[in-house]
C-alpha angles and dihedrals in degrees: 000000000000115000117238116235103234094199091051092048093049091051092048092052092050089051091052091050092049093049092047090060094054094078095049111112095201114107130198114258115271112239108210119214095234121188087235090063091056090058097047092126095056094117090069085074092057139066117226106228137186115252087239089063095057105145097202134083105255095216094047091051093067105024099046112010094040120221123231118226113207120186133174135048136282095281096047128013140136138201136210137177121247131194096177121078144062149205130256148123130281137150090014092300137103106243147179123215121203133180116220126186112232091226093065119102091227090060093077091053090051090053093049099047132062093222147016141183135250115208129193124202136195119255094264089072094057091110091053090051091053089057092050090047100045101041126062102217090221094107101010134063091231093165090062091044090052090052095235127146117226117223133180119234124219087262091057093252125133126249139144132269092219094059117113090207133023122194117193114208136192119201118246101166138003113199132183112229114238105210091190089072097059119114114268092241091064115075096205092159090064089066090061101041091112092048108028095171093051121104141171132234122210116227115200108193137176116241104235100171139004120199118194119192113243 
């Protein structure tokens, strides 16, 4: 009986396996070189602080410095500027509460996701914030126009490398505001006379992380 050459047989089997894979339509997943990946070490530039150690005035953060709300995930997200909101404590948790108009493009991302970020910038980025605040992002790449660099937080949320502070938030409650329940001395309806069908929702969200730039 003729002896089989083991080396020749092994090579032949490997060739058969290789050829059998040529007709397979499945392709390996494409890993995209995202800009977020290039900034994966961003948190080394920040200190992780306790919400009780917040160095800023909570009222000034929203009313004067403007906070940027960013909702969505790496593949699709949007940002907008808010000047209504605050920080506090409820249900045994440190929280932020923000008021988002239902007409804003970011609103749908806030509804879809369980969390979002609030970012605070130094004064030199005021022009970038005006772009984020005045343009919707639905048909424009306003992040690129503003010159900001998206990054992904440890929670998988989106923020910006240029921010001096990043607050990660997790939704607890989303509540429609009932303007009929406002005190008579406050003419809330006057604020909506140019957009009578517009309304705001209040988002009460737990503060899960605060990152302060070193």
